[in-house]
XYZ file of C-alpha atoms in Angstrom:
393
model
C 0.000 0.000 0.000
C 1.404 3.272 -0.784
C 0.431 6.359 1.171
C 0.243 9.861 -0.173
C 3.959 11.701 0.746
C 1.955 14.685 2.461
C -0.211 12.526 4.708
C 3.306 10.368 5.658
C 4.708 14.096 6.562
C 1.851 15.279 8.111
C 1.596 11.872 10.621
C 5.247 11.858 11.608
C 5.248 14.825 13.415
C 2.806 13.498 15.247
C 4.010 9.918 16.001
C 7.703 9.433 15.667
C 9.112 7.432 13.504
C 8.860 4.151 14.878
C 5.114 4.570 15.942
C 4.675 5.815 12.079
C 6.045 2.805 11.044
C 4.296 0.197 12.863
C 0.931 2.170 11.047
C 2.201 1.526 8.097
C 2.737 -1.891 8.494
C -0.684 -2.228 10.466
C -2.652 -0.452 7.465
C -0.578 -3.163 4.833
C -2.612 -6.259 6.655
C -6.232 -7.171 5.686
C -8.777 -5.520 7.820
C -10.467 -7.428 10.793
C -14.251 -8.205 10.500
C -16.206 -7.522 13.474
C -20.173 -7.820 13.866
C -22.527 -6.023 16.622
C -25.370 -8.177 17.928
C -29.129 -7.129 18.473
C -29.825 -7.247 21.912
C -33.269 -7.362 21.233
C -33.046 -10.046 19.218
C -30.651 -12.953 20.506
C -30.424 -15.554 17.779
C -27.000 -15.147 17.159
C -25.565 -15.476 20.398
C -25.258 -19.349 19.736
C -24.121 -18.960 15.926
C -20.912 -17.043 17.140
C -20.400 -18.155 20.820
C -16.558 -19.189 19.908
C -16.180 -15.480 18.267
C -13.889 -13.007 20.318
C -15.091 -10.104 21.912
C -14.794 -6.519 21.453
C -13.606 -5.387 25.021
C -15.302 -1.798 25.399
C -18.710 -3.184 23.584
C -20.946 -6.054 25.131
C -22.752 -7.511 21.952
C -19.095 -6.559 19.652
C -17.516 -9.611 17.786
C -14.611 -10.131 15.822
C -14.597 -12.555 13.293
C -11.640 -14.854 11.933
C -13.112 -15.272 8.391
C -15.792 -12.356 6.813
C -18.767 -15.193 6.019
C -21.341 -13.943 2.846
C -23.043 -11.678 4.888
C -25.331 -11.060 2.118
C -26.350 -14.571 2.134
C -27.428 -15.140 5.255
C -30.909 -14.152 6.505
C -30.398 -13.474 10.297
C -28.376 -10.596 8.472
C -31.330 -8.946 6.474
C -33.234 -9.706 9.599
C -31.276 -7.392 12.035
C -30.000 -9.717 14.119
C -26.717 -7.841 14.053
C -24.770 -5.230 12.433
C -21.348 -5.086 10.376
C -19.160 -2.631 11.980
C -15.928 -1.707 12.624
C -15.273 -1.843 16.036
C -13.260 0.768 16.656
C -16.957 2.985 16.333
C -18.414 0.618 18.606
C -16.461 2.328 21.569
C -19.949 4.897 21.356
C -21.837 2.295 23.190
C -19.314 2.368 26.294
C -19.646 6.623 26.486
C -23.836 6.021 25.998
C -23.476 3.871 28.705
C -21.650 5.623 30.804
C -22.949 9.318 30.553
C -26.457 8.521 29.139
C -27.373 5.150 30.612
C -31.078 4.462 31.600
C -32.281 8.100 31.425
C -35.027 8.795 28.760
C -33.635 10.831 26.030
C -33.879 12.591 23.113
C -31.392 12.097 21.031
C -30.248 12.873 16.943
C -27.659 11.188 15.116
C -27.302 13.704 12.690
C -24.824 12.269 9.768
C -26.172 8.592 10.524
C -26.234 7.023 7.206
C -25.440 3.783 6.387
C -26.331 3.218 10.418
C -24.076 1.529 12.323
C -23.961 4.672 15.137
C -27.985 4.666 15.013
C -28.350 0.684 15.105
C -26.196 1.275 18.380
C -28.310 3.817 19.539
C -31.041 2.624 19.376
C -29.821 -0.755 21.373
C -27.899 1.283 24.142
C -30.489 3.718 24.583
C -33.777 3.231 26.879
C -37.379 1.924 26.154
C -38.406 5.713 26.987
C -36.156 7.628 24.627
C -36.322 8.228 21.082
C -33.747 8.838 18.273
C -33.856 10.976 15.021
C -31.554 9.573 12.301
C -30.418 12.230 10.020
C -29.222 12.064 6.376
C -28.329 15.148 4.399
C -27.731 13.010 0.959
C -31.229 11.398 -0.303
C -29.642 8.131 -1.670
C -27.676 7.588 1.430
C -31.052 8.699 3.988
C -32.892 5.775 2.157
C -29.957 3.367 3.030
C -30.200 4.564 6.673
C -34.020 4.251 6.340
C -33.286 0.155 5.076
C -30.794 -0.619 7.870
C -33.099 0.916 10.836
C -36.443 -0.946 9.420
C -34.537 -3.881 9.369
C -32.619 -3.287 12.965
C -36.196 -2.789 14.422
C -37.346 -0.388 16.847
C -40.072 1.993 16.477
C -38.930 4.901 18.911
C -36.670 6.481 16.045
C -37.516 9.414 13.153
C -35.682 9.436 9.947
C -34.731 12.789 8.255
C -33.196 13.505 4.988
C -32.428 17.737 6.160
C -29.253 19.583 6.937
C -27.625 20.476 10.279
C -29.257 23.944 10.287
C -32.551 22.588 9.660
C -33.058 21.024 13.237
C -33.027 24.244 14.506
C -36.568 24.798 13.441
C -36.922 22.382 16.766
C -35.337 24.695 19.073
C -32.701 23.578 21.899
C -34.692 19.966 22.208
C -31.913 17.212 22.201
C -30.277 15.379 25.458
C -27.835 13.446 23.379
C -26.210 14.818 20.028
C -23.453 11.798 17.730
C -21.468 14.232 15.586
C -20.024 11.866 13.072
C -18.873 14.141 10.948
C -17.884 13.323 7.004
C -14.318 13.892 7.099
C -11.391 12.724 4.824
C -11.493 9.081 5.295
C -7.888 8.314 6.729
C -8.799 5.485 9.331
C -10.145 3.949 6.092
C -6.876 3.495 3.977
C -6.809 -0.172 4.667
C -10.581 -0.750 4.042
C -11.081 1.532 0.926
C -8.571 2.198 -1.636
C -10.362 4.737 -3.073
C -9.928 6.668 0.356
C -6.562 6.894 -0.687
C -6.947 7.936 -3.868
C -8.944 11.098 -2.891
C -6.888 12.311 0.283
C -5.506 15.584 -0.010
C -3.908 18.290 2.471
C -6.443 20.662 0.562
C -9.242 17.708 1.364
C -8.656 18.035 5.329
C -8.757 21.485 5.002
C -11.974 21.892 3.617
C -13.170 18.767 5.972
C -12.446 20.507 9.367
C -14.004 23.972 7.964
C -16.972 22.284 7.202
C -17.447 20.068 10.351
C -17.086 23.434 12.358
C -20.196 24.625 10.432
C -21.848 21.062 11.238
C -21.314 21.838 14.924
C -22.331 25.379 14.927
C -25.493 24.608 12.958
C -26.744 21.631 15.347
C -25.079 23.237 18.318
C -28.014 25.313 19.299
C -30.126 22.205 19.230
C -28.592 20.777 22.499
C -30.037 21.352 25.824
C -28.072 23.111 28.695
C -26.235 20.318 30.187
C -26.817 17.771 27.226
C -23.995 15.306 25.675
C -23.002 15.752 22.391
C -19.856 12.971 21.072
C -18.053 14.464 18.405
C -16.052 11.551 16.383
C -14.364 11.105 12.941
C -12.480 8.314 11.155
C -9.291 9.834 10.456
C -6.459 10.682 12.370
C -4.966 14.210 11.985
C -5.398 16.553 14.708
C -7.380 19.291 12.649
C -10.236 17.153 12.435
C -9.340 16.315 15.666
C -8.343 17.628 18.254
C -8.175 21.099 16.938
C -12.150 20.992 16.429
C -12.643 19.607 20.116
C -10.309 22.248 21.184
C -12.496 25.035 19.124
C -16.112 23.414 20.597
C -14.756 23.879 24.014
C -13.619 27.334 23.915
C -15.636 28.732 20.854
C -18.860 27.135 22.002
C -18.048 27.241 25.717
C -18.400 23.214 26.129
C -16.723 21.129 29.110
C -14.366 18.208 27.458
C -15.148 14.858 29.400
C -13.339 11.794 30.309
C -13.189 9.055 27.403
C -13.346 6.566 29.910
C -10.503 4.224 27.914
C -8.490 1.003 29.900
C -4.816 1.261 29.793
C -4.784 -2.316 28.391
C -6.970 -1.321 25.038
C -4.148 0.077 24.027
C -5.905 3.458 22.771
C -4.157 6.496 22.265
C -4.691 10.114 23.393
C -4.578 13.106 22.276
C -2.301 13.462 19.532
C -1.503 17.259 20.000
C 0.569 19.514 21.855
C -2.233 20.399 23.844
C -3.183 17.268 26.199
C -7.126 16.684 25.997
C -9.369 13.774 27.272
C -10.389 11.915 23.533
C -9.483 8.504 21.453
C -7.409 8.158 19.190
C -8.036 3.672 17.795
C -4.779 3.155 15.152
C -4.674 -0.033 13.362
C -1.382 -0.764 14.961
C -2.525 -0.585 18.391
C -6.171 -1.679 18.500
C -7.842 -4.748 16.498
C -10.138 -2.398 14.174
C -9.754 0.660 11.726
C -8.936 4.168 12.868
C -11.259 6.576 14.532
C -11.261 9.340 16.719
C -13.852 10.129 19.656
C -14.499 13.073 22.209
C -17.074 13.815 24.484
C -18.287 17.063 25.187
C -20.897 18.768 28.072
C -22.825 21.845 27.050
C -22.551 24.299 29.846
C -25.702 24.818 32.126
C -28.060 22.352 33.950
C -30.905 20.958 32.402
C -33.118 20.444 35.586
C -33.056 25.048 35.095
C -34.233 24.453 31.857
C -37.785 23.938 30.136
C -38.821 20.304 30.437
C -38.935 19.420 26.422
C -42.160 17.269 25.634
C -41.149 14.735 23.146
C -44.383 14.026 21.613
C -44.559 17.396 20.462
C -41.208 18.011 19.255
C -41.868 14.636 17.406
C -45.111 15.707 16.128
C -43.459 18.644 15.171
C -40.125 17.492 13.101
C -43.009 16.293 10.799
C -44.206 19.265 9.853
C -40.749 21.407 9.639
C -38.637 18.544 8.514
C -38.072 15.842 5.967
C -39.343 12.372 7.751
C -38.757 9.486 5.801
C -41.672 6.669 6.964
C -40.409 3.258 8.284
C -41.203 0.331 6.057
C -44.404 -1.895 6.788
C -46.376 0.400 9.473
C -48.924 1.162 6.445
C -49.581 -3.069 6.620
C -51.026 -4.933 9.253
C -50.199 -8.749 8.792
C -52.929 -11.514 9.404
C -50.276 -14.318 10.335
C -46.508 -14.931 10.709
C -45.087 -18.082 8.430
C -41.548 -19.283 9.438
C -39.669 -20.267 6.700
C -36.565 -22.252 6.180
C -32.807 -21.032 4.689
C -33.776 -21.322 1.210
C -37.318 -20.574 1.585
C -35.439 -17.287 3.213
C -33.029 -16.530 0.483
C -35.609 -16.862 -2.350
C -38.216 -14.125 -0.655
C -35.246 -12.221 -0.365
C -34.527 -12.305 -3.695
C -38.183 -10.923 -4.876
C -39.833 -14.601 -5.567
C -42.605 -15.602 -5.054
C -43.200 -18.200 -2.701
C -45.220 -21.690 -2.229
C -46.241 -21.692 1.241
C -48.249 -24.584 3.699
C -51.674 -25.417 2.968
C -52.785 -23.992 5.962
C -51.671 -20.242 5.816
C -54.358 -17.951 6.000
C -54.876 -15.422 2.778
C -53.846 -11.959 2.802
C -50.952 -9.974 4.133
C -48.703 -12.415 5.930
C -45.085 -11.915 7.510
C -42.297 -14.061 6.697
C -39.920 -15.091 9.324
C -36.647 -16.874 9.418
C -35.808 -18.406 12.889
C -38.594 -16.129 14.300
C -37.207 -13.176 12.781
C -39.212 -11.020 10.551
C -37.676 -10.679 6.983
C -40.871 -8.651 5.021
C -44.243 -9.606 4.142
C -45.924 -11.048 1.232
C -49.628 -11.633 0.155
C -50.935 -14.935 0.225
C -53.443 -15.624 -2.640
C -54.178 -19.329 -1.923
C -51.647 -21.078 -4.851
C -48.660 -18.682 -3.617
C -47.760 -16.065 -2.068
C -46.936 -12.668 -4.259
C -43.571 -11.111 -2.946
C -43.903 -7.584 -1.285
C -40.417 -6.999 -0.136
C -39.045 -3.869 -1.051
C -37.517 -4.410 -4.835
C -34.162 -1.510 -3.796
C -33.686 -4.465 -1.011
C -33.680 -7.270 -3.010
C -30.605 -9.717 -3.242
C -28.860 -9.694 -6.716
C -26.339 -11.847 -5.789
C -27.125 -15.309 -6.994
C -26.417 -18.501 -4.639
């Protein structure tokens, strides 16, 4: 793998030489496979009970071989995520700063949604999440991956930043994962390489600052907001955790990291509580993560109702409707692996005798894949045809 000259010179700086090195060699290696399991649905707990764990996230597993993901149905059925599990280190911070309180809470650049899948499995039965996409194709990726995840206390959006201020100073809990230029990817995504630029990372950091100041406003006095990236420079950094702190007037919180994950601090002159996962250190890609407090207490300020600001992001923003509430299923049919993968291809399907006509759901282990409408000599596929498997067996 060969790494652009100005990123090598920017990085050395800021490790040394030897630490430099051992990233190099790190990002040369294939990149591990991890998985996050759906608490609220347990099936694979005895498909991958030999798997490792991920240390700072209960239901995080690495894997020693990436299966076909795409062909297996426990995956379409959101009984777990693929994700790196570096990112997964958001569930220890919920945990830990958040834990059983009802909140309100936006992941504002959520798509595909690994960070709102997590969400919405770390966060109570009493809170509710808006996932937020600012590019359509990408919001209707987010919109797949939620459905599928399950969990009806959660609002899709397609807007900008700026637009959630049209809710006022509403949120408990803000995830910040801001686009940035992609360097904790290198060993994932070639084309990451390709577009990395000095001039890229200075445009990213500019434009996450205008991120923060947009949705800023939008957190209540004393509410959490995590700022993270997946890159490693200290302008997207720690310089923009430095600038929310004293631009914004926020208070900088512990990361909460063991000495023996081997995560590093703050890469800058200027010591300040964050992680830094490198690919040389920690089994996973590289990201960043800080955790911030917005000055004042919350208990001083106006309770927020959440059915109305709910009610109210429909009318002022751009909700994007979860699949299947507009059906209402007469029977669930259980199904078996191949039975699975052909519904999930579009086909239709031959079902028992027995199964009543209409809307029906089909399951897989229990799990809900999509429905489909019985007519008596089969059942007519209804599962969404932008969800369909291409890929043939």
């Amino acid at each position: 793998m060969k790494l652009p000259d100005d990123f090598q010179s920017e990085m050395l700086p800021l490790l040394g030489e030897d630490e430099y090195a051992k990233l190099e060699e790190a990002l040369a290696k294939p990149a591990t496979t991890s998985i996050r399991l759906n608490p609220r649905k347990p099936m694979c707990q005895e498909v991958w009970k030999e798997a490792r764990k991920v240390a700072w996230c209960d239901e995080g597993l690495y894997l020693d071989e990436r299966p076909s993901f795409t062909m297996d149905p426990l995956f379409h059925a959101g009984a777990y995520y693929v994700q790196e599990a570096s990112s997964m280190y958001i569930s220890r911070l919920v945990r830990h700063y958040i834990g059983n309180e009802d909140v309100l809470a936006v992941d504002l650049c959520a798509a595909p949604g690994g960070k709102s899948t997590l969400l919405l499995a770390e966060l109570s039965e009493g809170s509710h999440l808006f996932a937020n996409e600012i590019m359509p194709k990408r919001a209707h990726i987010l919109l797949e991956n939620i459905t599928k995840w399950g969990n009806k206390n959660v609002t899709i959006t397609n807007n900008k930043a700026s637009d959630y201020q049209k809710l006022g100073c509403s949120f408990d809990l803000i995830l910040c994962d801001v686009p940035c230029s992609g360097e904790g990817m290198f060993r994932k995504d070639s084309q990451a390489i390709d577009e990395w630029s000095k001039e890229n990372v200075e445009m990213c950091w500019q434009r996450q600052r205008e991120i923060i100041s947009d949705i800023w406003e939008c957190l209540r006095p004393g509410g959490i907001m995590i700022y993270s990236t997946c890159t490693f420079n200290t302008k997207e950094d720690e310089e923009n955790v430095i600038w929310i702190s004293e631009e914004l007037g926020a208070e900088i919180l512990p990361t909460l990291a063991n000495a023996e994950w081997n995560i590093m601090g703050s890469l800058a002159d200027k010591d300040i509580p964050c992680c830094h996962f490198m690919p040389h250190r920690t089994e996973g890609e590289g990201f960043f993560c800080a955790i911030l407090r917005k000055e004042g207490n919350k208990e001083d300020a106006d309770k927020v109702n959440a059915d109305s600001i709910i009610k109210r992001a429909n009318k002022v923003l751009r909700v994007l409707p979860l699949q299947g509430d507009e059906e209402k299923p007469v029977a669930a049919v259980d199904v078996d692996h191949q039975t699975a993968l052909q519904y999930l291809h579009g086909e239709a399907l031959r079902l028992p005798a027995e199964t009543p006509r209409g809307i029906i759901t089909i399951t897989y282990k229990g799990l809900a894949l999509g429905i489909a409408k019985n007519i008596g000599n089969r059942a007519n596929n209804l599962y969404p045809k932008e969800w369909r498997i291409k890929k043939q067996v």
